[in-house]
mmCIF file of N, CA and C in Angstrom:
data_model
loop_
_atom_site.group_PDB
_atom_site.id
_atom_site.type_symbol
_atom_site.label_atom_id
_atom_site.label_comp_id
_atom_site.label_asym_id
_atom_site.label_seq_id
_atom_site.Cartn_x
_atom_site.Cartn_y
_atom_site.Cartn_z
ATOM 1 N N GLN A 1 73.663 -111.687 -210.577
ATOM 2 C CA GLN A 1 73.456 -112.470 -209.454
ATOM 3 C C GLN A 1 72.713 -113.816 -209.687
ATOM 4 N N VAL A 2 73.514 -114.847 -209.771
ATOM 5 C CA VAL A 2 72.932 -116.606 -209.562
ATOM 6 C C VAL A 2 72.293 -117.056 -208.891
ATOM 7 N N GLN A 3 71.347 -117.931 -209.256
ATOM 8 C CA GLN A 3 69.719 -118.560 -208.196
ATOM 9 C C GLN A 3 70.082 -119.098 -208.615
ATOM 10 N N LEU A 4 70.295 -121.222 -207.995
ATOM 11 C CA LEU A 4 70.402 -122.330 -208.252
ATOM 12 C C LEU A 4 69.187 -122.831 -207.630
ATOM 13 N N VAL A 5 68.657 -123.750 -207.237
ATOM 14 C CA VAL A 5 66.965 -124.071 -207.322
ATOM 15 C C VAL A 5 67.172 -125.207 -207.630
ATOM 16 N N GLU A 6 67.737 -126.795 -207.170
ATOM 17 C CA GLU A 6 67.101 -127.452 -206.862
ATOM 18 C C GLU A 6 66.233 -128.636 -206.750
ATOM 19 N N SER A 7 65.692 -129.319 -207.200
ATOM 20 C CA SER A 7 64.900 -130.067 -206.353
ATOM 21 C C SER A 7 64.503 -131.992 -207.235
ATOM 22 N N GLY A 8 64.253 -132.622 -206.540
ATOM 23 C CA GLY A 8 63.781 -134.416 -207.274
ATOM 24 C C GLY A 8 64.559 -135.181 -206.855
ATOM 25 N N GLY A 9 64.992 -134.592 -205.290
ATOM 26 C CA GLY A 9 65.062 -135.257 -204.034
ATOM 27 C C GLY A 9 64.645 -136.599 -203.981
ATOM 28 N N GLY A 10 64.793 -137.564 -203.122
ATOM 29 C CA GLY A 10 64.062 -138.395 -202.344
ATOM 30 C C GLY A 10 64.608 -139.946 -202.535
ATOM 31 N N LEU A 11 63.839 -140.932 -201.929
ATOM 32 C CA LEU A 11 64.058 -142.087 -201.252
ATOM 33 C C LEU A 11 63.461 -143.039 -202.303
ATOM 34 N N VAL A 12 65.173 -143.806 -203.398
ATOM 35 C CA VAL A 12 64.632 -144.902 -204.049
ATOM 36 C C VAL A 12 65.707 -146.120 -203.697
ATOM 37 N N GLN A 13 65.320 -147.516 -204.198
ATOM 38 C CA GLN A 13 65.912 -148.586 -203.515
ATOM 39 C C GLN A 13 67.459 -148.262 -204.335
ATOM 40 N N ALA A 14 68.543 -149.494 -204.350
ATOM 41 C CA ALA A 14 69.556 -149.243 -204.483
ATOM 42 C C ALA A 14 69.201 -150.575 -206.170
ATOM 43 N N GLY A 15 70.058 -149.333 -207.040
ATOM 44 C CA GLY A 15 69.586 -150.175 -208.107
ATOM 45 C C GLY A 15 68.804 -149.238 -209.796
ATOM 46 N N GLY A 16 68.065 -148.254 -208.549
ATOM 47 C CA GLY A 16 67.308 -147.919 -209.288
ATOM 48 C C GLY A 16 67.855 -146.003 -210.131
ATOM 49 N N SER A 17 67.013 -145.405 -210.635
ATOM 50 C CA SER A 17 67.472 -144.295 -211.054
ATOM 51 C C SER A 17 66.469 -143.106 -210.250
ATOM 52 N N LEU A 18 67.267 -141.489 -210.770
ATOM 53 C CA LEU A 18 66.586 -140.282 -210.318
ATOM 54 C C LEU A 18 67.255 -139.558 -211.017
ATOM 55 N N ARG A 19 65.836 -138.368 -211.085
ATOM 56 C CA ARG A 19 67.022 -137.240 -212.288
ATOM 57 C C ARG A 19 66.658 -136.043 -211.009
ATOM 58 N N LEU A 20 67.342 -135.154 -210.716
ATOM 59 C CA LEU A 20 67.660 -133.703 -209.845
ATOM 60 C C LEU A 20 67.232 -132.508 -210.768
ATOM 61 N N SER A 21 67.130 -131.603 -210.356
ATOM 62 C CA SER A 21 66.349 -131.127 -211.374
ATOM 63 C C SER A 21 67.126 -129.541 -210.496
ATOM 64 N N CYS A 22 68.314 -128.585 -211.928
ATOM 65 C CA CYS A 22 68.846 -127.131 -210.661
ATOM 66 C C CYS A 22 68.046 -126.158 -211.611
ATOM 67 N N ALA A 23 67.670 -125.502 -211.332
ATOM 68 C CA ALA A 23 67.344 -124.431 -212.390
ATOM 69 C C ALA A 23 67.818 -123.626 -212.121
ATOM 70 N N ALA A 24 68.395 -123.122 -212.396
ATOM 71 C CA ALA A 24 69.622 -121.249 -212.558
ATOM 72 C C ALA A 24 68.874 -120.239 -212.917
ATOM 73 N N SER A 25 68.856 -119.122 -212.712
ATOM 74 C CA SER A 25 68.778 -117.108 -213.223
ATOM 75 C C SER A 25 69.343 -116.700 -212.414
ATOM 76 N N GLY A 26 69.417 -115.540 -213.517
ATOM 77 C CA GLY A 26 70.814 -113.965 -213.860
ATOM 78 C C GLY A 26 71.311 -114.002 -214.797
ATOM 79 N N PRO A 27 72.757 -114.569 -214.705
ATOM 80 C CA PRO A 27 72.554 -113.622 -215.924
ATOM 81 C C PRO A 27 73.095 -114.301 -217.565
ATOM 82 N N THR A 28 73.740 -114.560 -217.863
ATOM 83 C CA THR A 28 73.440 -115.185 -219.199
ATOM 84 C C THR A 28 74.770 -116.407 -218.744
ATOM 85 N N PHE A 29 74.744 -117.563 -218.907
ATOM 86 C CA PHE A 29 75.292 -118.555 -218.675
ATOM 87 C C PHE A 29 76.333 -119.026 -219.582
ATOM 88 N N SER A 30 76.667 -118.116 -220.662
ATOM 89 C CA SER A 30 77.863 -119.182 -221.611
ATOM 90 C C SER A 30 78.819 -118.772 -221.462
ATOM 91 N N ASN A 31 79.510 -117.904 -220.233
ATOM 92 C CA ASN A 31 81.049 -118.875 -220.555
ATOM 93 C C ASN A 31 80.883 -119.032 -218.249
ATOM 94 N N TYR A 32 79.458 -119.692 -218.202
ATOM 95 C CA TYR A 32 79.086 -120.660 -217.162
ATOM 96 C C TYR A 32 80.097 -122.370 -216.846
ATOM 97 N N VAL A 33 79.995 -122.423 -215.774
ATOM 98 C CA VAL A 33 80.556 -124.984 -215.637
ATOM 99 C C VAL A 33 79.236 -124.628 -214.646
ATOM 100 N N LEU A 34 78.958 -125.709 -214.437
ATOM 101 C CA LEU A 34 77.905 -125.778 -213.586
ATOM 102 C C LEU A 34 78.371 -127.231 -213.176
ATOM 103 N N ALA A 35 77.721 -126.995 -211.696
ATOM 104 C CA ALA A 35 77.859 -128.781 -211.468
ATOM 105 C C ALA A 35 77.539 -129.312 -210.927
ATOM 106 N N TRP A 36 77.812 -130.537 -210.050
ATOM 107 C CA TRP A 36 77.750 -131.184 -208.899
ATOM 108 C C TRP A 36 77.355 -131.188 -208.130
ATOM 109 N N PHE A 37 77.863 -131.104 -206.617
ATOM 110 C CA PHE A 37 78.749 -131.777 -205.107
ATOM 111 C C PHE A 37 77.177 -132.526 -204.575
ATOM 112 N N ARG A 38 78.071 -133.474 -203.244
ATOM 113 C CA ARG A 38 77.424 -134.293 -202.758
ATOM 114 C C ARG A 38 77.956 -134.341 -201.402
ATOM 115 N N GLN A 39 77.382 -133.867 -200.258
ATOM 116 C CA GLN A 39 78.195 -134.444 -198.652
ATOM 117 C C GLN A 39 76.945 -134.850 -198.340
ATOM 118 N N ALA A 40 77.951 -136.844 -197.957
ATOM 119 C CA ALA A 40 77.632 -137.512 -196.880
ATOM 120 C C ALA A 40 77.828 -137.256 -195.433
ATOM 121 N N PRO A 41 76.692 -138.230 -194.577
ATOM 122 C CA PRO A 41 76.779 -137.338 -193.528
ATOM 123 C C PRO A 41 77.907 -137.915 -193.116
ATOM 124 N N GLY A 42 78.847 -137.518 -191.996
ATOM 125 C CA GLY A 42 79.642 -137.117 -191.872
ATOM 126 C C GLY A 42 81.268 -137.079 -192.249
ATOM 127 N N LYS A 43 80.418 -136.073 -193.537
ATOM 128 C CA LYS A 43 82.188 -137.141 -194.648
ATOM 129 C C LYS A 43 82.203 -134.671 -195.463
ATOM 130 N N GLU A 44 82.712 -134.691 -195.797
ATOM 131 C CA GLU A 44 83.877 -133.080 -196.672
ATOM 132 C C GLU A 44 82.692 -134.004 -198.825
ATOM 133 N N ARG A 45 81.633 -132.331 -198.652
ATOM 134 C CA ARG A 45 81.644 -131.816 -200.032
ATOM 135 C C ARG A 45 82.396 -132.902 -201.064
ATOM 136 N N GLU A 46 81.923 -132.732 -201.425
ATOM 137 C CA GLU A 46 83.254 -134.151 -203.008
ATOM 138 C C GLU A 46 81.424 -133.833 -204.790
ATOM 139 N N PHE A 47 82.851 -133.461 -206.003
ATOM 140 C CA PHE A 47 83.007 -132.704 -206.371
ATOM 141 C C PHE A 47 81.845 -134.500 -206.906
ATOM 142 N N VAL A 48 81.214 -134.090 -207.708
ATOM 143 C CA VAL A 48 80.118 -135.011 -208.413
ATOM 144 C C VAL A 48 80.314 -134.953 -210.237
ATOM 145 N N THR A 49 80.029 -134.297 -211.104
ATOM 146 C CA THR A 49 80.088 -134.064 -211.994
ATOM 147 C C THR A 49 80.114 -132.367 -212.408
ATOM 148 N N SER A 50 80.432 -131.874 -214.084
ATOM 149 C CA SER A 50 80.227 -130.054 -214.173
ATOM 150 C C SER A 50 80.141 -130.613 -215.724
ATOM 151 N N LEU A 51 79.704 -129.574 -216.026
ATOM 152 C CA LEU A 51 79.449 -129.093 -217.227
ATOM 153 C C LEU A 51 79.480 -127.748 -217.373
ATOM 154 N N ASN A 52 79.830 -127.019 -219.128
ATOM 155 C CA ASN A 52 80.499 -126.215 -219.477
ATOM 156 C C ASN A 52 79.347 -125.919 -219.738
ATOM 157 N N TRP A 53 79.077 -125.262 -220.467
ATOM 158 C CA TRP A 53 77.625 -123.842 -220.458
ATOM 159 C C TRP A 53 77.998 -123.790 -222.231
ATOM 160 N N SER A 54 78.419 -122.902 -221.959
ATOM 161 C CA SER A 54 79.109 -123.138 -224.218
ATOM 162 C C SER A 54 79.584 -124.211 -224.812
ATOM 163 N N GLY A 55 80.808 -125.055 -224.436
ATOM 164 C CA GLY A 55 81.188 -125.909 -224.670
ATOM 165 C C GLY A 55 80.630 -127.162 -224.002
ATOM 166 N N GLY A 56 79.584 -126.964 -223.638
ATOM 167 C CA GLY A 56 79.018 -129.041 -223.231
ATOM 168 C C GLY A 56 80.370 -129.240 -223.223
ATOM 169 N N ARG A 57 81.477 -129.263 -222.483
ATOM 170 C CA ARG A 57 82.136 -130.306 -221.878
ATOM 171 C C ARG A 57 82.033 -131.169 -220.281
ATOM 172 N N THR A 58 82.121 -131.811 -220.606
ATOM 173 C CA THR A 58 81.829 -132.540 -218.912
ATOM 174 C C THR A 58 82.636 -133.078 -218.754
ATOM 175 N N SER A 59 82.395 -133.736 -216.850
ATOM 176 C CA SER A 59 83.339 -133.697 -216.759
ATOM 177 C C SER A 59 83.209 -134.946 -214.413
ATOM 178 N N TYR A 60 83.526 -136.222 -215.014
ATOM 179 C CA TYR A 60 82.381 -136.810 -213.553
ATOM 180 C C TYR A 60 83.394 -137.031 -213.185
ATOM 181 N N ALA A 61 83.357 -137.117 -211.394
ATOM 182 C CA ALA A 61 84.320 -138.385 -210.915
ATOM 183 C C ALA A 61 83.836 -139.621 -210.953
ATOM 184 N N ASP A 62 85.232 -139.734 -210.745
ATOM 185 C CA ASP A 62 85.611 -141.579 -210.755
ATOM 186 C C ASP A 62 83.848 -142.785 -210.433
ATOM 187 N N SER A 63 83.760 -142.037 -209.095
ATOM 188 C CA SER A 63 82.508 -143.049 -208.270
ATOM 189 C C SER A 63 81.367 -143.203 -209.546
ATOM 190 N N VAL A 64 81.041 -141.995 -210.240
ATOM 191 C CA VAL A 64 79.540 -142.298 -210.663
ATOM 192 C C VAL A 64 80.439 -142.059 -212.360
ATOM 193 N N LYS A 65 81.798 -141.955 -212.464
ATOM 194 C CA LYS A 65 81.102 -142.498 -214.055
ATOM 195 C C LYS A 65 81.045 -143.251 -215.015
ATOM 196 N N GLY A 66 79.476 -143.539 -215.805
ATOM 197 C CA GLY A 66 78.974 -144.515 -216.094
ATOM 198 C C GLY A 66 77.982 -144.497 -215.728
ATOM 199 N N ARG A 67 77.083 -143.781 -214.487
ATOM 200 C CA ARG A 67 76.252 -143.712 -214.193
ATOM 201 C C ARG A 67 75.467 -143.151 -214.093
ATOM 202 N N PHE A 68 76.005 -141.667 -214.222
ATOM 203 C CA PHE A 68 75.575 -140.608 -213.784
ATOM 204 C C PHE A 68 75.976 -139.775 -215.379
ATOM 205 N N THR A 69 74.738 -138.701 -215.473
ATOM 206 C CA THR A 69 75.085 -137.785 -216.636
ATOM 207 C C THR A 69 74.489 -136.163 -216.201
ATOM 208 N N ILE A 70 75.030 -135.324 -216.971
ATOM 209 C CA ILE A 70 74.665 -134.462 -216.606
ATOM 210 C C ILE A 70 73.804 -133.887 -217.896
ATOM 211 N N PRO A 71 72.325 -133.916 -218.074
ATOM 212 C CA PRO A 71 71.956 -133.092 -219.508
ATOM 213 C C PRO A 71 71.318 -132.384 -218.900
ATOM 214 N N ARG A 72 71.645 -130.651 -219.638
ATOM 215 C CA ARG A 72 70.259 -129.732 -219.521
ATOM 216 C C ARG A 72 69.668 -129.219 -220.475
ATOM 217 N N ASP A 73 68.940 -128.404 -220.402
ATOM 218 C CA ASP A 73 67.568 -128.030 -221.162
ATOM 219 C C ASP A 73 67.745 -126.214 -221.612
ATOM 220 N N ASN A 74 68.228 -126.288 -222.521
ATOM 221 C CA ASN A 74 69.009 -124.685 -222.541
ATOM 222 C C ASN A 74 68.193 -123.510 -222.365
ATOM 223 N N ALA A 75 66.912 -124.152 -223.254
ATOM 224 C CA ALA A 75 65.309 -123.179 -222.464
ATOM 225 C C ALA A 75 65.560 -122.895 -221.439
ATOM 226 N N LYS A 76 65.720 -123.526 -220.856
ATOM 227 C CA LYS A 76 64.709 -123.853 -219.264
ATOM 228 C C LYS A 76 66.505 -123.143 -218.904
ATOM 229 N N ASN A 77 67.720 -123.331 -218.632
ATOM 230 C CA ASN A 77 68.432 -123.416 -218.034
ATOM 231 C C ASN A 77 68.245 -123.657 -217.039
ATOM 232 N N THR A 78 68.245 -125.010 -217.502
ATOM 233 C CA THR A 78 68.265 -126.459 -215.737
ATOM 234 C C THR A 78 69.464 -126.907 -216.541
ATOM 235 N N VAL A 79 70.614 -127.682 -216.115
ATOM 236 C CA VAL A 79 70.507 -128.129 -215.588
ATOM 237 C C VAL A 79 70.270 -129.691 -214.570
ATOM 238 N N TYR A 80 70.305 -130.694 -214.666
ATOM 239 C CA TYR A 80 70.313 -131.036 -214.800
ATOM 240 C C TYR A 80 71.453 -133.328 -213.933
ATOM 241 N N LEU A 81 71.020 -133.208 -212.932
ATOM 242 C CA LEU A 81 71.521 -134.668 -212.880
ATOM 243 C C LEU A 81 70.444 -135.732 -213.297
ATOM 244 N N GLN A 82 71.163 -136.818 -213.993
ATOM 245 C CA GLN A 82 70.250 -138.064 -213.882
ATOM 246 C C GLN A 82 70.987 -139.518 -213.573
ATOM 247 N N MET A 83 70.292 -139.670 -212.492
ATOM 248 C CA MET A 83 71.209 -140.735 -211.302
ATOM 249 C C MET A 83 70.558 -142.049 -211.611
ATOM 250 N N ASN A 84 71.538 -143.387 -212.601
ATOM 251 C CA ASN A 84 71.416 -144.284 -212.778
ATOM 252 C C ASN A 84 72.029 -145.830 -211.996
ATOM 253 N N SER A 85 71.593 -146.709 -211.663
ATOM 254 C CA SER A 85 71.539 -147.720 -211.246
ATOM 255 C C SER A 85 72.642 -147.589 -209.629
ATOM 256 N N LEU A 86 72.245 -146.338 -208.997
ATOM 257 C CA LEU A 86 72.649 -146.347 -207.591
ATOM 258 C C LEU A 86 72.670 -146.465 -206.536
ATOM 259 N N LYS A 87 73.595 -146.617 -205.692
ATOM 260 C CA LYS A 87 74.207 -147.124 -204.048
ATOM 261 C C LYS A 87 73.689 -147.111 -203.509
ATOM 262 N N PRO A 88 73.880 -147.449 -202.682
ATOM 263 C CA PRO A 88 73.209 -146.433 -201.433
ATOM 264 C C PRO A 88 74.752 -146.073 -200.167
ATOM 265 N N GLU A 89 75.942 -146.375 -201.191
ATOM 266 C CA GLU A 89 76.429 -144.692 -200.641
ATOM 267 C C GLU A 89 76.469 -144.172 -201.509
ATOM 268 N N ASP A 90 75.310 -143.765 -202.534
ATOM 269 C CA ASP A 90 75.111 -142.445 -203.348
ATOM 270 C C ASP A 90 74.300 -141.229 -202.909
ATOM 271 N N THR A 91 73.987 -141.955 -201.044
ATOM 272 C CA THR A 91 73.053 -140.754 -200.424
ATOM 273 C C THR A 91 74.001 -140.150 -199.746
ATOM 274 N N ALA A 92 73.101 -138.822 -199.876
ATOM 275 C CA ALA A 92 73.663 -137.801 -199.488
ATOM 276 C C ALA A 92 73.179 -137.055 -199.495
ATOM 277 N N ILE A 93 73.258 -135.311 -199.254
ATOM 278 C CA ILE A 93 72.471 -134.328 -200.265
ATOM 279 C C ILE A 93 73.340 -133.880 -201.102
ATOM 280 N N TYR A 94 72.707 -133.202 -202.342
ATOM 281 C CA TYR A 94 73.055 -133.512 -203.332
ATOM 282 C C TYR A 94 72.530 -131.368 -203.328
ATOM 283 N N TYR A 95 73.846 -131.363 -203.903
ATOM 284 C CA TYR A 95 74.387 -129.726 -204.004
ATOM 285 C C TYR A 95 73.620 -129.430 -206.225
ATOM 286 N N CYS A 96 73.710 -128.092 -206.076
ATOM 287 C CA CYS A 96 74.158 -127.962 -207.347
ATOM 288 C C CYS A 96 74.802 -126.027 -207.344
ATOM 289 N N ALA A 97 75.697 -125.836 -208.103
ATOM 290 C CA ALA A 97 76.556 -125.071 -208.437
ATOM 291 C C ALA A 97 77.250 -124.383 -209.078
ATOM 292 N N ALA A 98 77.639 -122.686 -209.592
ATOM 293 C CA ALA A 98 78.049 -122.568 -210.244
ATOM 294 C C ALA A 98 78.978 -121.672 -210.077
ATOM 295 N N THR A 99 79.566 -121.451 -211.372
ATOM 296 C CA THR A 99 81.059 -120.107 -211.951
ATOM 297 C C THR A 99 81.422 -120.015 -212.996
ATOM 298 N N TYR A 100 81.938 -119.501 -212.513
ATOM 299 C CA TYR A 100 82.376 -117.888 -214.220
ATOM 300 C C TYR A 100 83.661 -118.204 -214.440
ATOM 301 N N SER A 101 83.657 -119.097 -215.517
ATOM 302 C CA SER A 101 85.261 -120.077 -215.452
ATOM 303 C C SER A 101 84.729 -120.689 -216.710
ATOM 304 N N ARG A 102 85.962 -120.577 -218.157
ATOM 305 C CA ARG A 102 85.879 -121.595 -219.251
ATOM 306 C C ARG A 102 86.552 -122.820 -218.807
ATOM 307 N N THR A 103 86.840 -123.496 -217.376
ATOM 308 C CA THR A 103 87.648 -125.064 -216.995
ATOM 309 C C THR A 103 86.660 -125.161 -216.542
ATOM 310 N N GLY A 104 86.274 -126.447 -216.407
ATOM 311 C CA GLY A 104 86.244 -127.453 -215.285
ATOM 312 C C GLY A 104 87.082 -127.331 -213.925
ATOM 313 N N PRO A 105 85.948 -126.933 -213.025
ATOM 314 C CA PRO A 105 87.318 -126.359 -211.490
ATOM 315 C C PRO A 105 86.066 -127.699 -211.511
ATOM 316 N N ARG A 106 86.979 -128.795 -209.891
ATOM 317 C CA ARG A 106 86.265 -129.762 -209.506
ATOM 318 C C ARG A 106 86.289 -129.820 -207.782
ATOM 319 N N LEU A 107 86.850 -128.287 -207.093
ATOM 320 C CA LEU A 107 86.550 -128.235 -206.046
ATOM 321 C C LEU A 107 85.694 -127.210 -205.246
ATOM 322 N N GLU A 108 85.087 -127.553 -204.463
ATOM 323 C CA GLU A 108 84.231 -126.269 -203.774
ATOM 324 C C GLU A 108 85.151 -125.281 -203.543
ATOM 325 N N TYR A 109 86.138 -124.409 -202.945
ATOM 326 C CA TYR A 109 86.257 -122.561 -202.906
ATOM 327 C C TYR A 109 86.330 -122.247 -203.854
ATOM 328 N N GLU A 110 85.804 -123.442 -204.620
ATOM 329 C CA GLU A 110 86.391 -122.473 -206.723
ATOM 330 C C GLU A 110 84.734 -122.323 -207.243
ATOM 331 N N TYR A 111 83.537 -122.427 -206.642
ATOM 332 C CA TYR A 111 81.874 -122.303 -206.541
ATOM 333 C C TYR A 111 81.185 -121.047 -205.757
ATOM 334 N N ASP A 112 80.864 -120.409 -206.703
ATOM 335 C CA ASP A 112 80.618 -118.457 -206.013
ATOM 336 C C ASP A 112 79.349 -119.143 -206.542
ATOM 337 N N TYR A 113 78.546 -119.658 -206.012
ATOM 338 C CA TYR A 113 77.063 -119.741 -206.596
ATOM 339 C C TYR A 113 76.999 -120.447 -206.063
ATOM 340 N N TRP A 114 75.719 -121.628 -205.400
ATOM 341 C CA TRP A 114 75.000 -122.469 -204.706
ATOM 342 C C TRP A 114 73.748 -122.901 -204.328
ATOM 343 N N GLY A 115 72.757 -123.665 -204.878
ATOM 344 C CA GLY A 115 71.608 -123.860 -204.224
ATOM 345 C C GLY A 115 71.505 -124.505 -202.657
ATOM 346 N N GLN A 116 70.171 -124.365 -201.979
ATOM 347 C CA GLN A 116 69.636 -125.756 -201.119
ATOM 348 C C GLN A 116 70.785 -126.109 -200.400
ATOM 349 N N GLY A 117 70.790 -127.632 -201.533
ATOM 350 C CA GLY A 117 70.644 -128.966 -201.402
ATOM 351 C C GLY A 117 69.352 -129.466 -201.585
ATOM 352 N N THR A 118 69.566 -130.886 -202.419
ATOM 353 C CA THR A 118 68.368 -132.156 -202.170
ATOM 354 C C THR A 118 69.255 -132.812 -201.624
ATOM 355 N N GLN A 119 67.808 -133.841 -200.667
ATOM 356 C CA GLN A 119 68.659 -135.219 -200.203
ATOM 357 C C GLN A 119 68.210 -136.379 -201.000
ATOM 358 N N VAL A 120 68.746 -137.083 -201.504
ATOM 359 C CA VAL A 120 69.016 -138.162 -201.429
ATOM 360 C C VAL A 120 68.870 -139.543 -201.314
ATOM 361 N N THR A 121 68.121 -140.202 -200.357
ATOM 362 C CA THR A 121 68.747 -141.738 -200.088
ATOM 363 C C THR A 121 68.445 -142.703 -201.543
ATOM 364 N N VAL A 122 69.720 -143.350 -200.429
ATOM 365 C CA VAL A 122 69.728 -145.111 -201.355
ATOM 366 C C VAL A 122 69.242 -145.501 -200.501
ATOM 367 N N SER A 123 68.452 -146.578 -200.781
ATOM 368 C CA SER A 123 68.290 -148.062 -199.947
ATOM 369 C C SER A 123 68.401 -149.223 -199.986
ATOM 370 N N SER A 124 69.642 -149.531 -199.100
ATOM 371 C CA SER A 124 69.901 -151.157 -200.045
ATOM 372 C C SER A 124 69.075 -153.120 -200.052
#
């Protein structure tokens, strides 16, 4: 059983930075993909970024490419979402997700495990 716990959300001004954490527990994650999704008010949940734990391959949504990264700490089984140059449209609840996969899926239904979410609000 995989458990994911997010932390680090909050309020930040436009242009600022914020780092979210996702602590993962359960089996070894060598064949897992860890990802971040987000859901803005009135919108569907959307893919943000993913990381193949074993190979280190990453994938990003066009809307965050060049601004967000997904670093990790192997020793802590933790992935982060480093968000720079934040915009008001980045305001959303951010979710960590995991799935057993060798690729980098981008669709919500392809992920089996989810964290509780953490709110990020970017003021203009």
